[in-house]
Amino acid sequence: MIGTLRRTGLVAAAWLVMSAAAAGVTPAAAEPAPDAHYSAADYTAGSWAAHAAGKADGLVMVRGLKKLVADYKTRAADKYTGASWAPFAEALAKADGVAADAAATAPEVAAAKTALVTAAGNLVAAEEGTFQTITNDVFWNDTSGNPIYSQGGGVFKFGDTYYWYGVHYSGAELYRANPTRKYDGDVSFVSIPVYSSKDLVNWKFENRVATRATSLAGGATLGQAGWVGRLGVSYNENTGKYVLVTQVYLPSLGGDGNGVLFLQGDSPTDTFDYAYYQNQVVNSPTTGTGDQTVFTDDDGKDYLIFSNRSGRSRAFVAKLRESDSLRIEPAVQIGSNSSGREGNAMFKLDGKYYHAASDLHGWNTSVTHVIESTSGNIQGAYTGEYTLAGTEMDYSHVTQTGFFVTVKGTKQNTVIFAGDRWADFAWNGIGYNQWMPVTRTGARPQFHSVSQWQFNATTGAWRVGQNNNYILNPDFQADRVTVSTLTGWTNTGGSVTNVSPGANGSRFALQLGSGSAGVRQQITVPAGTYTLSAYAKTAGSVSGAQVSVTDAGGATRTLDIPSSSGWTRRELPGIPLASGPATVTVRTSGGTLTVDGLGLVRTSGGTPTGQRHEAETAPAVCQGTIDANWAGFSGSGFCNADNATGAYAQFTVNASAAGTTALGIRFANGGSAARTANLVVNGSTVATLSFESTGAWSTWVTKPANVPLNAGTNTIRLDPTTAAGLPNLDYLDLGTAV
Ligand code: GCU
Ligand code: CA
């Protein structure tokens, strides 16, 4: 991040280097000869004319500066404090002049750019900003409703804008389209997209800064690399260039092919070009890096945070070369752990540096291990390792450390822990990007494992979201293998394990029994009225199967689980809970109980609206009659569709953003045979569902499913596949976590 103008002395130094170039010395950052994606308009008129006239040196690129000037001209004075606007307006006017100056030199262009992004970074909003909602455990979309595919990257603030860079892998597309399968190891590189945002929540797609076609040294292309990932971007104040630093494996680049690749762009959203490849960082025992991220300090200095590639037992901090950011300088070791660490990333909170990393679990989830600086020196001494509080119960919200975004708000500093569940071409749950707040409430930072929260990027304030699920590891996905004690859960006796598949067809659910068995979890809740819910199925002769919650006052509320061989959603709404610790218990005294998708969501203080769609309420369509003769329905009736193919029931729902959404369909089937229906979303069949017999027309159960929704209005239709028609339908619940 660019806080204050820095390294002004080095701007002058860079100018000397440029002058030296004219005297025949190789310059540190000469403008390469233009290739296909550059044209006259990208350079100063003077330097282009000289180049065209056959003079070999001196091309001066202004494309990035022009782009920044055009962008910053859209800012309005009344949105900022006068004190911060004045220097910005001055820097913008100057930059505008330099961009139009046919004779501007490369150092002048770089200096104008640096002054502009610095002044933009110092803009202070006149108003407080608004809370935006971050929802985890879902797939994210950009502001155009297209999937965000960005993993193993970072968010960097250049000027007044956050830019998010990461890798789009082909496996990410496959898993999103079908999350009931896993796509181990499909890390084929697609591209490096860049998104921009002012609030860190709404992300606009800008460009693909690199693609498989990106040219590298020796005629190679990025698409030939066996691995591309773990990247970050820094702005170099001396060259005015944006430098992307990523791991790469490509033997033709030199050495053993494991190295750090440098790509360079002229603006944050530019198409980046090859700049350098470094096989070995001095002081690392192995070539390349283990996992790495780029950390930019308050003074604008940039560092590579990494562990050694083979073994990953040592934690390093290495500077990016100040003159041009195109080398990793000799590394300084700040920690070690013989078991190995990866997902290495750094954050700074209230003056201290925190280095965080995960276990060496491949793509899987882990607690977060932290070492903290004991001086103000990022490359100085660090404490021994401890576990980041709040990451133990659900393995960092079922993620591996990805990167951190430190937000210095007008009211408080909040760090965003950007966890990676990219993991999940390896099957740890829905969604790739899980972002949680980290604050320093005591001596040490605290991770808040929330499934939904609201954040104000201006003030830095955050609060728990209305649909937050207070149960941790509620989908039993944190454990990557079959275990007999599940992460976040304490066994209270009997046979306990995790089994596959879970309620949504992906892996794991909790299984208790056969016979008496149970688990419990202690959480902390604010006072309120809650809904407790679970997907459950049973086998054998079940007795005493239940999910219950006991609050700080000792009151216990119990959701009884009746026998059902298929996955059924059960819920107990309207539970009052006192503030403080609460214990969630799952148990059975006989038979086998399997549960998944536990939910404890606060409904008081504003019930989530627009989530439930009754079958009898327009715009819902029922090709049959709306009846009320069988008890137990909600609302004023249910849809009794005709017993015929073509006799469908349709719901119209609204989604605030595109993405996969879980739903629950409440139905009764008093017949003896299951009835099947196609689940048709916006005209396309996405699944065929079987509505098993519920034993009686007055016995209602809820069937889970996942549907892809567009932002805005969507139709969800159930089309019977046989002449038996549909079961009776009560309602459709949207956004129920499965
Ligand atoms: C019975 C029942 C209806 C149901 C119908 C059916 O008539 O009363 O509610 O819709 O069976 O088989 O679909
Ligand atoms: Ca019927």
Short mmCIF file of N, CA and C and ligand atoms in Angstrom, two decimals, residues 639-643 675 697 724-728, ligand 2:
data_model
loop_
_atom_site.label_atom_id
_atom_site.label_comp_id
_atom_site.label_asym_id
_atom_site.label_seq_id
_atom_site.Cartn_x
_atom_site.Cartn_y
_atom_site.Cartn_z
N CYS A 639 -49.38 -26.83 -2.58
CA CYS A 639 -49.69 -27.12 -3.99
C CYS A 639 -49.91 -28.62 -4.14
N ASN A 640 -51.13 -28.98 -4.53
CA ASN A 640 -51.44 -30.37 -4.90
C ASN A 640 -51.49 -30.39 -6.42
N ALA A 641 -50.33 -30.68 -7.03
CA ALA A 641 -50.27 -30.69 -8.49
C ALA A 641 -51.00 -31.91 -9.03
N ASP A 642 -51.50 -31.77 -10.25
CA ASP A 642 -52.20 -32.89 -10.88
C ASP A 642 -51.26 -34.08 -11.03
N ASN A 643 -51.83 -35.27 -10.97
CA ASN A 643 -51.00 -36.46 -11.11
C ASN A 643 -50.79 -36.72 -12.60
N ARG A 675 -41.65 -40.22 -5.75
CA ARG A 675 -42.02 -39.51 -6.98
C ARG A 675 -40.81 -38.68 -7.43
N TRP A 697 -49.69 -38.08 4.19
CA TRP A 697 -49.79 -36.77 3.53
C TRP A 697 -49.62 -35.62 4.53
N ALA A 724 -47.20 -40.12 -12.17
CA ALA A 724 -47.60 -40.04 -10.75
C ALA A 724 -47.61 -38.58 -10.30
N GLY A 725 -46.87 -37.73 -11.01
CA GLY A 725 -46.86 -36.31 -10.68
C GLY A 725 -45.96 -35.98 -9.51
N LEU A 726 -46.19 -34.79 -8.97
CA LEU A 726 -45.38 -34.30 -7.86
C LEU A 726 -45.94 -34.77 -6.52
N PRO A 727 -45.12 -34.72 -5.50
CA PRO A 727 -45.67 -34.84 -4.15
C PRO A 727 -46.41 -33.53 -3.84
N ASN A 728 -47.07 -33.44 -2.71
CA ASN A 728 -47.63 -32.15 -2.31
C ASN A 728 -46.48 -31.25 -1.88
CA CA B 2 -51.33 -34.54 -6.27
#
